mmCIF file of C-alpha atoms in Angstrom:
data_model
loop_
_atom_site.group_PDB
_atom_site.id
_atom_site.type_symbol
_atom_site.label_atom_id
_atom_site.label_comp_id
_atom_site.label_asym_id
_atom_site.label_seq_id
_atom_site.Cartn_x
_atom_site.Cartn_y
_atom_site.Cartn_z
ATOM 1 C CA MET A 1 15.376 3.617 14.288
ATOM 2 C CA LEU A 2 14.879 6.786 15.940
ATOM 3 C CA HIS A 3 17.270 8.545 13.333
ATOM 4 C CA ALA A 4 15.828 5.912 10.138
ATOM 5 C CA ILE A 5 12.421 7.213 10.901
ATOM 6 C CA LEU A 6 13.253 10.542 11.622
ATOM 7 C CA ASP A 7 15.149 10.572 8.103
ATOM 8 C CA ALA A 8 12.218 8.828 6.155
ATOM 9 C CA GLY A 9 9.094 11.726 7.395
ATOM 10 C CA LEU A 10 8.434 14.509 5.462
ATOM 11 C CA VAL A 11 6.165 15.999 7.626
ATOM 12 C CA ALA A 12 6.131 16.599 11.576
ATOM 13 C CA HIS A 13 3.374 17.985 13.598
ATOM 14 C CA VAL A 14 4.451 20.292 16.427
ATOM 15 C CA ALA A 15 2.794 21.754 19.402
ATOM 16 C CA VAL A 16 2.386 25.329 20.698
ATOM 17 C CA GLN A 17 0.046 26.694 22.682
ATOM 18 C CA ASP A 18 -1.292 30.517 22.524
ATOM 19 C CA GLU A 19 -1.191 32.790 26.295
ATOM 20 C CA SER A 20 -4.894 31.884 26.880
ATOM 21 C CA GLY A 21 -3.341 27.856 26.971
ATOM 22 C CA GLN A 22 -5.298 27.129 23.706
ATOM 23 C CA PRO A 23 -3.293 24.397 22.170
ATOM 24 C CA TYR A 24 -1.887 24.451 18.782
ATOM 25 C CA VAL A 25 -0.903 21.347 16.595
ATOM 26 C CA ILE A 26 1.304 22.739 13.189
ATOM 27 C CA PRO A 27 2.680 20.818 10.401
ATOM 28 C CA VAL A 28 6.171 21.545 9.055
ATOM 29 C CA GLY A 29 9.018 19.941 6.606
ATOM 30 C CA TYR A 30 11.589 19.878 8.915
ATOM 31 C CA GLY A 31 15.139 17.864 8.564
ATOM 32 C CA ARG A 32 17.889 16.098 11.223
ATOM 33 C CA ARG A 33 21.152 17.261 11.607
ATOM 34 C CA GLY A 34 23.204 15.166 14.226
ATOM 35 C CA ASP A 35 20.762 14.745 17.315
ATOM 36 C CA ASP A 36 18.848 17.955 16.453
ATOM 37 C CA VAL A 37 15.711 17.579 14.558
ATOM 38 C CA LEU A 38 15.093 21.243 12.571
ATOM 39 C CA PHE A 39 11.932 23.295 11.139
ATOM 40 C CA HIS A 40 11.251 26.713 10.365
ATOM 41 C CA GLY A 41 8.581 29.391 10.422
ATOM 42 C CA SER A 42 7.852 32.714 9.934
ATOM 43 C CA THR A 43 9.098 35.371 11.871
ATOM 44 C CA GLY A 44 6.043 36.902 11.881
ATOM 45 C CA SER A 45 4.019 34.071 13.350
ATOM 46 C CA ARG A 46 3.512 34.776 16.902
ATOM 47 C CA LEU A 47 2.885 30.763 17.896
ATOM 48 C CA PHE A 48 6.755 30.270 15.960
ATOM 49 C CA ARG A 49 8.009 33.268 18.670
ATOM 50 C CA SER A 50 6.680 31.589 21.668
ATOM 51 C CA LEU A 51 8.395 28.267 20.719
ATOM 52 C CA ALA A 52 11.906 30.374 20.150
ATOM 53 C CA ALA A 53 11.373 31.946 23.760
ATOM 54 C CA GLY A 54 11.228 29.092 25.013
ATOM 55 C CA GLN A 55 8.111 27.139 25.559
ATOM 56 C CA PRO A 56 8.137 23.192 26.225
ATOM 57 C CA THR A 57 7.109 21.699 22.860
ATOM 58 C CA CYS A 58 6.676 18.391 21.564
ATOM 59 C CA LEU A 59 7.512 17.395 18.121
ATOM 60 C CA THR A 60 6.034 14.007 16.073
ATOM 61 C CA VAL A 61 6.618 12.255 12.972
ATOM 62 C CA THR A 62 3.946 9.900 12.078
ATOM 63 C CA LEU A 63 4.884 6.548 9.452
ATOM 64 C CA LEU A 64 1.575 5.361 8.491
ATOM 65 C CA ASP A 65 2.893 2.037 7.040
ATOM 66 C CA GLY A 66 -1.009 0.128 6.676
ATOM 67 C CA LEU A 67 -4.295 -1.250 8.183
ATOM 68 C CA VAL A 68 -4.492 -4.036 10.416
ATOM 69 C CA LEU A 69 -7.387 -6.348 10.318
ATOM 70 C CA ALA A 70 -8.395 -8.298 13.013
ATOM 71 C CA ARG A 71 -11.305 -10.589 13.430
ATOM 72 C CA SER A 72 -12.252 -8.109 16.184
ATOM 73 C CA ALA A 73 -13.181 -4.445 16.169
ATOM 74 C CA PHE A 74 -10.931 -4.118 19.428
ATOM 75 C CA GLU A 75 -7.762 -5.693 18.063
ATOM 76 C CA SER A 76 -8.039 -4.174 14.702
ATOM 77 C CA SER A 77 -4.674 -1.655 14.835
ATOM 78 C CA MET A 78 -2.583 0.415 12.358
ATOM 79 C CA ASN A 79 0.770 -0.211 11.105
ATOM 80 C CA TYR A 80 3.388 2.637 11.674
ATOM 81 C CA ARG A 81 6.576 4.146 12.580
ATOM 82 C CA SER A 82 6.371 6.929 14.890
ATOM 83 C CA VAL A 83 8.766 9.655 16.885
ATOM 84 C CA MET A 84 7.520 11.936 19.582
ATOM 85 C CA VAL A 85 10.233 14.832 20.514
ATOM 86 C CA LEU A 86 9.424 15.752 24.008
ATOM 87 C CA GLY A 87 11.585 19.556 24.326
ATOM 88 C CA VAL A 88 12.716 23.004 24.000
ATOM 89 C CA ALA A 89 13.660 24.395 20.592
ATOM 90 C CA ARG A 90 16.438 26.453 20.493
ATOM 91 C CA ARG A 91 16.576 29.426 17.695
ATOM 92 C CA LEU A 92 19.739 28.901 14.915
ATOM 93 C CA SER A 93 21.216 32.431 13.921
ATOM 94 C CA GLY A 94 24.467 33.486 11.330
ATOM 95 C CA ASP A 95 25.806 30.427 9.292
ATOM 96 C CA ASP A 96 24.569 27.604 11.671
ATOM 97 C CA GLU A 97 21.317 28.666 10.244
ATOM 98 C CA LEU A 98 21.991 28.631 7.073
ATOM 99 C CA ASP A 99 23.087 25.163 7.889
ATOM 100 C CA ALA A 100 20.279 24.184 9.077
ATOM 101 C CA LEU A 101 18.418 25.491 6.361
ATOM 102 C CA ARG A 102 20.659 23.224 3.973
ATOM 103 C CA ALA A 103 20.089 20.441 5.741
ATOM 104 C CA ILE A 104 16.325 20.810 6.003
ATOM 105 C CA SER A 105 16.255 21.015 2.045
ATOM 106 C CA GLU A 106 18.874 18.563 1.394
ATOM 107 C CA HIS A 107 16.352 16.089 3.621
ATOM 108 C CA LEU A 108 13.018 16.757 1.730
ATOM 109 C CA LEU A 109 15.011 16.530 -1.668
ATOM 110 C CA PRO A 110 18.611 15.866 -1.228
ATOM 111 C CA GLY A 111 20.466 17.240 -4.500
ATOM 112 C CA ARG A 112 18.150 20.463 -4.709
ATOM 113 C CA TRP A 113 20.281 23.213 -2.558
ATOM 114 C CA ALA A 114 22.954 23.271 -5.103
ATOM 115 C CA ASP A 115 20.922 24.207 -7.792
ATOM 116 C CA ILE A 116 18.933 26.650 -6.067
ATOM 117 C CA ARG A 117 18.989 30.690 -4.462
ATOM 118 C CA HIS A 118 19.798 30.701 -1.361
ATOM 119 C CA PRO A 119 17.846 32.609 0.954
ATOM 120 C CA SER A 120 18.420 36.931 0.489
ATOM 121 C CA ALA A 121 18.979 38.967 3.501
ATOM 122 C CA LYS A 122 15.583 40.121 3.458
ATOM 123 C CA GLU A 123 14.579 36.148 3.495
ATOM 124 C CA ARG A 124 17.199 35.166 6.427
ATOM 125 C CA ALA A 125 15.202 38.141 8.626
ATOM 126 C CA ALA A 126 11.298 36.730 7.628
ATOM 127 C CA THR A 127 12.927 32.799 8.820
ATOM 128 C CA LEU A 128 13.238 31.798 12.320
ATOM 129 C CA THR A 129 14.968 28.511 12.089
ATOM 130 C CA LEU A 130 14.245 25.862 14.977
ATOM 131 C CA ALA A 131 16.726 23.232 16.657
ATOM 132 C CA LEU A 132 14.881 20.500 19.317
ATOM 133 C CA PRO A 133 17.464 17.864 20.774
ATOM 134 C CA LEU A 134 16.818 14.082 20.269
ATOM 135 C CA ASP A 135 17.126 14.372 24.227
ATOM 136 C CA GLU A 136 13.956 12.842 25.161
ATOM 137 C CA CYS A 137 12.270 11.157 22.687
ATOM 138 C CA SER A 138 10.036 8.286 21.929
ATOM 139 C CA VAL A 139 9.955 5.671 19.615
ATOM 140 C CA LYS A 140 6.441 3.323 18.334
ATOM 141 C CA VAL A 141 6.798 0.713 15.784
ATOM 142 C CA ARG A 142 4.124 -1.511 14.770
ATOM 143 C CA THR A 143 4.652 -4.158 11.773
ATOM 144 C CA GLY A 144 2.772 -7.364 10.483
ATOM 145 C CA GLY A 145 -0.627 -8.758 11.330
ATOM 146 C CA PRO A 146 -3.483 -8.819 13.416
ATOM 147 C CA GLU A 147 -2.996 -10.113 17.414
ATOM 148 C CA ASP A 148 -6.424 -12.295 17.456
ATOM 149 C CA LEU A 149 -8.009 -13.903 20.595
ATOM 150 C CA GLU A 150 -7.842 -17.268 20.339
ATOM 151 C CA GLU A 151 -11.448 -17.408 21.591
ATOM 152 C CA ASP A 152 -11.893 -15.397 17.841
ATOM 153 C CA VAL A 153 -9.568 -17.401 15.864
ATOM 154 C CA ALA A 154 -12.262 -20.407 17.064
ATOM 155 C CA ASP A 155 -15.319 -19.253 16.385
ATOM 156 C CA PRO A 156 -17.576 -20.701 13.841
ATOM 157 C CA VAL A 157 -18.392 -16.996 12.604
ATOM 158 C CA PHE A 158 -15.728 -14.709 12.884
ATOM 159 C CA GLY A 159 -12.908 -16.899 12.982
ATOM 160 C CA GLY A 160 -13.692 -17.396 8.658
ATOM 161 C CA VAL A 161 -13.610 -13.636 8.270
ATOM 162 C CA TRP A 162 -10.438 -12.469 6.602
ATOM 163 C CA ALA A 163 -7.929 -11.481 8.811
ATOM 164 C CA GLY A 164 -3.984 -10.030 7.812
ATOM 165 C CA HIS A 165 -2.797 -6.315 7.073
ATOM 166 C CA VAL A 166 -2.917 -3.924 3.746
ATOM 167 C CA PRO A 167 0.371 -2.249 3.382
ATOM 168 C CA LEU A 168 0.212 1.336 2.344
ATOM 169 C CA THR A 169 2.908 3.015 0.629
ATOM 170 C CA GLU A 170 3.504 6.680 -0.403
ATOM 171 C CA SER A 171 4.844 7.000 -4.048
ATOM 172 C CA PHE A 172 5.190 9.764 -6.074
ATOM 173 C CA GLY A 173 4.074 10.534 -9.223
ATOM 174 C CA ALA A 174 5.912 12.189 -12.397
ATOM 175 C CA PRO A 175 7.316 15.653 -12.185
ATOM 176 C CA VAL A 176 5.355 18.555 -13.427
ATOM 177 C CA PRO A 177 7.263 21.301 -14.698
ATOM 178 C CA CYS A 178 5.554 25.012 -14.128
ATOM 179 C CA ASP A 179 4.550 26.998 -17.307
ATOM 180 C CA ASN A 180 8.001 29.165 -16.933
ATOM 181 C CA ASN A 181 10.438 26.245 -16.596
ATOM 182 C CA THR A 182 12.866 26.321 -19.278
ATOM 183 C CA ALA A 183 14.752 23.337 -18.255
ATOM 184 C CA GLY A 184 14.905 20.833 -20.832
ATOM 185 C CA LEU A 185 15.583 17.996 -18.908
ATOM 186 C CA THR A 186 14.417 16.687 -15.143
ATOM 187 C CA PRO A 187 17.633 16.519 -12.481
ATOM 188 C CA THR A 188 18.286 12.750 -11.566
ATOM 189 C CA TYR A 189 18.220 13.561 -8.390
ATOM 190 C CA ILE A 190 14.305 15.070 -8.847
ATOM 191 C CA GLU A 191 13.817 11.834 -11.158
ATOM 192 C CA THR A 192 14.885 8.608 -8.724
ATOM 193 C CA TRP A 193 13.651 10.748 -5.613
ATOM 194 C CA HIS A 194 12.240 8.137 -3.417
ATOM 195 C CA ARG A 195 12.109 8.142 0.467
ATOM 196 C CA PRO A 196 14.096 5.652 2.453
ATOM 197 C CA ALA A 197 12.155 2.228 2.476
ATOM 198 C CA PRO A 198 10.533 1.398 6.163
ATOM 199 C CA MET B 1 -13.767 20.579 1.793
ATOM 200 C CA LEU B 2 -13.568 20.797 5.570
ATOM 201 C CA HIS B 3 -15.182 17.228 5.748
ATOM 202 C CA ALA B 4 -13.675 16.219 2.305
ATOM 203 C CA ILE B 5 -10.050 16.352 3.919
ATOM 204 C CA LEU B 6 -11.375 14.852 7.105
ATOM 205 C CA ASP B 7 -12.829 12.065 5.170
ATOM 206 C CA ALA B 8 -9.585 11.318 3.169
ATOM 207 C CA GLY B 9 -7.260 11.030 5.738
ATOM 208 C CA LEU B 10 -6.401 7.984 8.230
ATOM 209 C CA VAL B 11 -3.898 9.710 10.960
ATOM 210 C CA ALA B 12 -4.821 12.573 12.984
ATOM 211 C CA HIS B 13 -1.962 14.201 15.259
ATOM 212 C CA VAL B 14 -3.921 15.603 19.033
ATOM 213 C CA ALA B 15 -2.309 17.634 21.343
ATOM 214 C CA VAL B 16 -2.908 16.922 25.158
ATOM 215 C CA GLN B 17 -0.824 18.158 28.093
ATOM 216 C CA ASP B 18 0.081 16.967 31.843
ATOM 217 C CA GLU B 19 -0.306 18.512 34.636
ATOM 218 C CA SER B 20 3.751 20.315 33.943
ATOM 219 C CA GLY B 21 2.493 21.462 30.932
ATOM 220 C CA GLN B 22 4.415 19.506 28.981
ATOM 221 C CA PRO B 23 2.311 19.147 25.658
ATOM 222 C CA TYR B 24 2.245 15.787 23.272
ATOM 223 C CA VAL B 25 1.436 15.540 19.772
ATOM 224 C CA ILE B 26 -0.239 11.483 19.684
ATOM 225 C CA PRO B 27 -1.180 10.120 16.075
ATOM 226 C CA VAL B 28 -4.097 8.743 16.123
ATOM 227 C CA GLY B 29 -6.833 6.819 14.025
ATOM 228 C CA TYR B 30 -10.174 8.666 13.824
ATOM 229 C CA GLY B 31 -13.635 9.048 12.049
ATOM 230 C CA ARG B 32 -16.387 11.593 11.432
ATOM 231 C CA ARG B 33 -20.061 11.359 12.159
ATOM 232 C CA GLY B 34 -21.825 14.488 10.601
ATOM 233 C CA ASP B 35 -20.049 17.667 12.492
ATOM 234 C CA ASP B 36 -17.812 15.263 15.116
ATOM 235 C CA VAL B 37 -14.548 13.943 14.638
ATOM 236 C CA LEU B 38 -14.333 11.181 16.709
ATOM 237 C CA PHE B 39 -11.317 9.046 17.916
ATOM 238 C CA HIS B 40 -10.590 6.793 20.512
ATOM 239 C CA GLY B 41 -7.636 5.954 23.315
ATOM 240 C CA SER B 42 -7.081 3.864 26.057
ATOM 241 C CA THR B 43 -9.273 4.426 29.553
ATOM 242 C CA GLY B 44 -5.563 3.972 31.339
ATOM 243 C CA SER B 45 -3.941 6.787 29.846
ATOM 244 C CA ARG B 46 -3.661 9.312 31.153
ATOM 245 C CA LEU B 47 -3.664 11.862 28.777
ATOM 246 C CA PHE B 48 -6.530 10.717 26.979
ATOM 247 C CA ARG B 49 -8.485 10.950 30.632
ATOM 248 C CA SER B 50 -7.359 14.504 30.494
ATOM 249 C CA LEU B 51 -9.409 15.532 27.091
ATOM 250 C CA ALA B 52 -12.128 13.337 28.643
ATOM 251 C CA ALA B 53 -11.853 15.971 31.593
ATOM 252 C CA GLY B 54 -12.302 19.515 28.928
ATOM 253 C CA GLN B 55 -8.447 20.123 28.151
ATOM 254 C CA PRO B 56 -8.825 22.542 25.503
ATOM 255 C CA THR B 57 -6.977 20.816 22.530
ATOM 256 C CA CYS B 58 -6.116 20.619 19.037
ATOM 257 C CA LEU B 59 -6.708 17.721 16.564
ATOM 258 C CA THR B 60 -4.665 18.286 12.988
ATOM 259 C CA VAL B 61 -4.954 16.609 9.675
ATOM 260 C CA THR B 62 -2.516 17.160 7.029
ATOM 261 C CA LEU B 63 -2.415 15.694 3.815
ATOM 262 C CA LEU B 64 0.638 15.602 2.172
ATOM 263 C CA ASP B 65 0.393 15.824 -1.806
ATOM 264 C CA GLY B 66 3.902 17.063 -2.828
ATOM 265 C CA LEU B 67 6.715 18.946 -3.687
ATOM 266 C CA VAL B 68 7.061 22.129 -4.758
ATOM 267 C CA LEU B 69 10.077 23.088 -5.874
ATOM 268 C CA ALA B 70 11.196 26.505 -6.284
ATOM 269 C CA ARG B 71 14.170 28.425 -8.186
ATOM 270 C CA SER B 72 14.849 29.505 -4.788
ATOM 271 C CA ALA B 73 14.927 27.697 -0.985
ATOM 272 C CA PHE B 74 12.350 30.541 0.255
ATOM 273 C CA GLU B 75 10.147 29.633 -2.179
ATOM 274 C CA SER B 76 10.554 25.820 -2.513
ATOM 275 C CA SER B 77 7.195 24.437 -0.153
ATOM 276 C CA MET B 78 5.253 21.673 -0.248
ATOM 277 C CA ASN B 79 1.958 20.806 -1.644
ATOM 278 C CA TYR B 80 -0.859 19.655 1.397
ATOM 279 C CA ARG B 81 -4.568 19.940 2.336
ATOM 280 C CA SER B 82 -4.918 20.780 6.046
ATOM 281 C CA VAL B 83 -7.434 20.797 8.623
ATOM 282 C CA MET B 84 -6.813 22.043 12.408
ATOM 283 C CA VAL B 85 -9.637 21.659 14.700
ATOM 284 C CA LEU B 86 -9.676 23.709 18.095
ATOM 285 C CA GLY B 87 -11.934 22.882 20.811
ATOM 286 C CA VAL B 88 -13.025 20.833 23.682
ATOM 287 C CA ALA B 89 -13.663 16.850 23.470
ATOM 288 C CA ARG B 90 -16.274 15.219 25.139
ATOM 289 C CA ARG B 91 -16.572 11.532 26.185
ATOM 290 C CA LEU B 92 -18.863 9.278 24.650
ATOM 291 C CA SER B 93 -21.500 6.751 25.936
ATOM 292 C CA GLY B 94 -23.407 3.576 25.141
ATOM 293 C CA ASP B 95 -25.231 3.530 22.159
ATOM 294 C CA ASP B 96 -24.075 6.591 21.019
ATOM 295 C CA GLU B 97 -19.777 5.475 21.652
ATOM 296 C CA LEU B 98 -20.866 2.242 19.780
ATOM 297 C CA ASP B 99 -22.147 4.238 16.889
ATOM 298 C CA ALA B 100 -19.213 5.990 17.064
ATOM 299 C CA LEU B 101 -16.820 3.332 17.227
ATOM 300 C CA ARG B 102 -18.627 1.529 13.797
ATOM 301 C CA ALA B 103 -18.068 5.501 12.678
ATOM 302 C CA ILE B 104 -14.510 5.335 12.710
ATOM 303 C CA SER B 105 -13.509 1.529 11.985
ATOM 304 C CA GLU B 106 -16.224 2.793 8.924
ATOM 305 C CA HIS B 107 -14.041 5.394 7.738
ATOM 306 C CA LEU B 108 -10.734 4.166 7.836
ATOM 307 C CA LEU B 109 -12.333 0.457 5.635
ATOM 308 C CA PRO B 110 -16.155 0.566 4.765
ATOM 309 C CA GLY B 111 -17.669 -2.506 5.016
ATOM 310 C CA ARG B 112 -15.787 -3.619 8.098
ATOM 311 C CA TRP B 113 -17.982 -3.557 10.551
ATOM 312 C CA ALA B 114 -20.372 -5.301 9.429
ATOM 313 C CA ASP B 115 -17.871 -8.957 9.333
ATOM 314 C CA ILE B 116 -15.631 -7.799 12.440
ATOM 315 C CA ARG B 117 -16.642 -8.654 16.265
ATOM 316 C CA HIS B 118 -18.019 -6.265 17.735
ATOM 317 C CA PRO B 119 -16.601 -4.813 21.415
ATOM 318 C CA SER B 120 -17.045 -6.848 24.032
ATOM 319 C CA ALA B 121 -18.751 -5.260 27.882
ATOM 320 C CA LYS B 122 -14.516 -5.803 28.649
ATOM 321 C CA GLU B 123 -13.180 -4.318 25.944
ATOM 322 C CA ARG B 124 -15.944 -0.794 25.718
ATOM 323 C CA ALA B 125 -15.235 -0.461 29.133
ATOM 324 C CA ALA B 126 -11.370 -0.252 28.370
ATOM 325 C CA THR B 127 -12.463 2.394 25.907
ATOM 326 C CA LEU B 128 -12.542 6.067 25.743
ATOM 327 C CA THR B 129 -14.077 7.368 22.730
ATOM 328 C CA LEU B 130 -13.929 11.392 22.369
ATOM 329 C CA ALA B 131 -16.158 13.309 19.837
ATOM 330 C CA LEU B 132 -14.421 16.918 18.589
ATOM 331 C CA PRO B 133 -16.936 19.390 17.475
ATOM 332 C CA LEU B 134 -15.996 20.981 13.731
ATOM 333 C CA ASP B 135 -16.837 24.286 15.058
ATOM 334 C CA GLU B 136 -13.132 25.971 15.250
ATOM 335 C CA CYS B 137 -11.810 24.900 12.495
ATOM 336 C CA SER B 138 -8.701 25.937 10.106
ATOM 337 C CA VAL B 139 -8.529 24.895 6.672
ATOM 338 C CA LYS B 140 -5.657 24.977 4.199
ATOM 339 C CA VAL B 141 -4.647 23.858 1.071
ATOM 340 C CA ARG B 142 -1.886 24.455 -1.195
ATOM 341 C CA THR B 143 -1.530 23.484 -4.831
ATOM 342 C CA GLY B 144 -0.009 23.686 -8.071
ATOM 343 C CA GLY B 145 3.626 25.191 -8.866
ATOM 344 C CA PRO B 146 5.724 27.527 -7.230
ATOM 345 C CA GLU B 147 5.619 31.142 -7.259
ATOM 346 C CA ASP B 148 9.018 32.074 -8.159
ATOM 347 C CA LEU B 149 10.346 35.914 -7.865
ATOM 348 C CA GLU B 150 10.354 37.197 -11.471
ATOM 349 C CA GLU B 151 14.114 37.881 -10.875
ATOM 350 C CA ASP B 152 14.758 34.610 -10.383
ATOM 351 C CA VAL B 153 12.665 33.529 -13.502
ATOM 352 C CA ALA B 154 15.199 36.128 -15.105
ATOM 353 C CA ASP B 155 18.187 34.812 -13.467
ATOM 354 C CA PRO B 156 20.747 33.669 -16.133
ATOM 355 C CA VAL B 157 21.289 30.973 -13.970
ATOM 356 C CA PHE B 158 18.494 30.386 -11.154
ATOM 357 C CA GLY B 159 15.875 31.472 -14.237
ATOM 358 C CA GLY B 160 17.256 27.890 -15.747
ATOM 359 C CA VAL B 161 17.141 25.358 -12.816
ATOM 360 C CA TRP B 162 13.915 23.474 -12.939
ATOM 361 C CA ALA B 163 10.633 24.075 -11.704
ATOM 362 C CA GLY B 164 7.918 22.762 -10.861
ATOM 363 C CA HIS B 165 5.873 20.509 -8.730
ATOM 364 C CA VAL B 166 6.116 16.737 -8.000
ATOM 365 C CA PRO B 167 3.102 14.891 -6.660
ATOM 366 C CA LEU B 168 3.026 12.567 -4.071
ATOM 367 C CA THR B 169 0.476 9.937 -3.423
ATOM 368 C CA GLU B 170 -0.769 7.060 -0.990
ATOM 369 C CA SER B 171 -0.946 3.590 -2.367
ATOM 370 C CA PHE B 172 -2.153 -0.001 -1.257
ATOM 371 C CA GLY B 173 -0.175 -2.867 -1.655
ATOM 372 C CA ALA B 174 -1.905 -6.597 -1.952
ATOM 373 C CA PRO B 175 -3.135 -7.678 1.193
ATOM 374 C CA VAL B 176 -1.362 -10.189 3.069
ATOM 375 C CA PRO B 177 -3.305 -12.684 5.353
ATOM 376 C CA CYS B 178 -1.991 -13.336 8.142
ATOM 377 C CA ASP B 179 -0.663 -16.969 9.293
ATOM 378 C CA ASN B 180 -3.955 -18.021 10.707
ATOM 379 C CA ASN B 181 -6.353 -16.704 7.999
ATOM 380 C CA THR B 182 -8.675 -19.173 6.942
ATOM 381 C CA ALA B 183 -10.740 -16.943 4.489
ATOM 382 C CA GLY B 184 -10.396 -18.359 1.078
ATOM 383 C CA LEU B 185 -11.022 -15.340 -0.765
ATOM 384 C CA THR B 186 -9.838 -11.511 0.028
ATOM 385 C CA PRO B 187 -13.223 -9.727 0.617
ATOM 386 C CA THR B 188 -14.065 -7.149 -2.244
ATOM 387 C CA TYR B 189 -13.890 -4.480 -0.036
ATOM 388 C CA ILE B 190 -10.733 -4.926 0.869
ATOM 389 C CA GLU B 191 -9.488 -5.435 -2.486
ATOM 390 C CA THR B 192 -10.538 -2.289 -3.557
ATOM 391 C CA TRP B 193 -9.892 -0.317 -0.778
ATOM 392 C CA HIS B 194 -8.087 3.074 -1.241
ATOM 393 C CA ARG B 195 -8.924 6.734 -0.211
ATOM 394 C CA PRO B 196 -10.282 9.639 -1.519
ATOM 395 C CA ALA B 197 -8.201 10.883 -4.350
ATOM 396 C CA PRO B 198 -7.815 14.776 -4.098
#
């Protein structure tokens, strides 16, 4: 389940704090390679350098699957799958870093890495790639309908309120070529791209 | 734009840390009332009590709008809208708290508050409701296609790679009534529920 949730997400939120103790929650694209979650930032980013220097962090991936509509405000909720990873990230380098960048690219759009230009030495120097081990994780999943209090279900007024859940799914629109695109056909790996179902 | 992004999201990610300095990034449903973002947790949660006690926090809302497919890995990106709010949350109480709970409910599903049972005294005692002012915010938006290097566009191999972007949208499935639902018709505010478009 841990791997399945991570493999189904596109964006993670990562915690980092500055010298004053002010926390930041930063959205990042990410990937997974075995039992590491991988993400990258700019070597120019002070916050990313703090993570590379060993600051404890938390990376959370949340997939929102729907609204849960109970008869009471208190029992109303959301369906979701989430993973919270706690730990210290390590900076990757050399061929290991290049392979991690490949893994992130292939996570976001499988098949793309074979087509595109890989990072140059200059681009590599501007990229800080981090691996956070999946050693300490919390997985939470909520599915299905509401769990109303019996007294609300039996209530003459609130018992008659529509109760259930509304699924929420991500969908992908038609690919939009940019103005200087010269490729005649859209590659199959783009046309058929979708995230794993819940 | 700040308000529009917050009004279009459903889940925020909030930073909080424990006594040891370990940060956590927690997904929360939220709402907005004027220039406050509102969210709630359990009074039994040590982490939420830390926020109520004045620990500096960050709340981030990220709306992922698509993948940006450049001809190089380095220029590949995502389209998104995000808001990062920094500051200290304050705990709400009394009628002000009840109105905030209404605002969160109405943010997630407009129209629902009029139908459902409002929180009892016991439920209120279990709920910790926080307001984070929109005083210090960072808004980031990326739209459109890739910005490839000229040399990649001109390259005999990479210039021919399909380049553009793929939109990603949330969509809502048909409402699923729970087993003990007795309401014959699904209310219009549920049938027509959708998030504001980008």
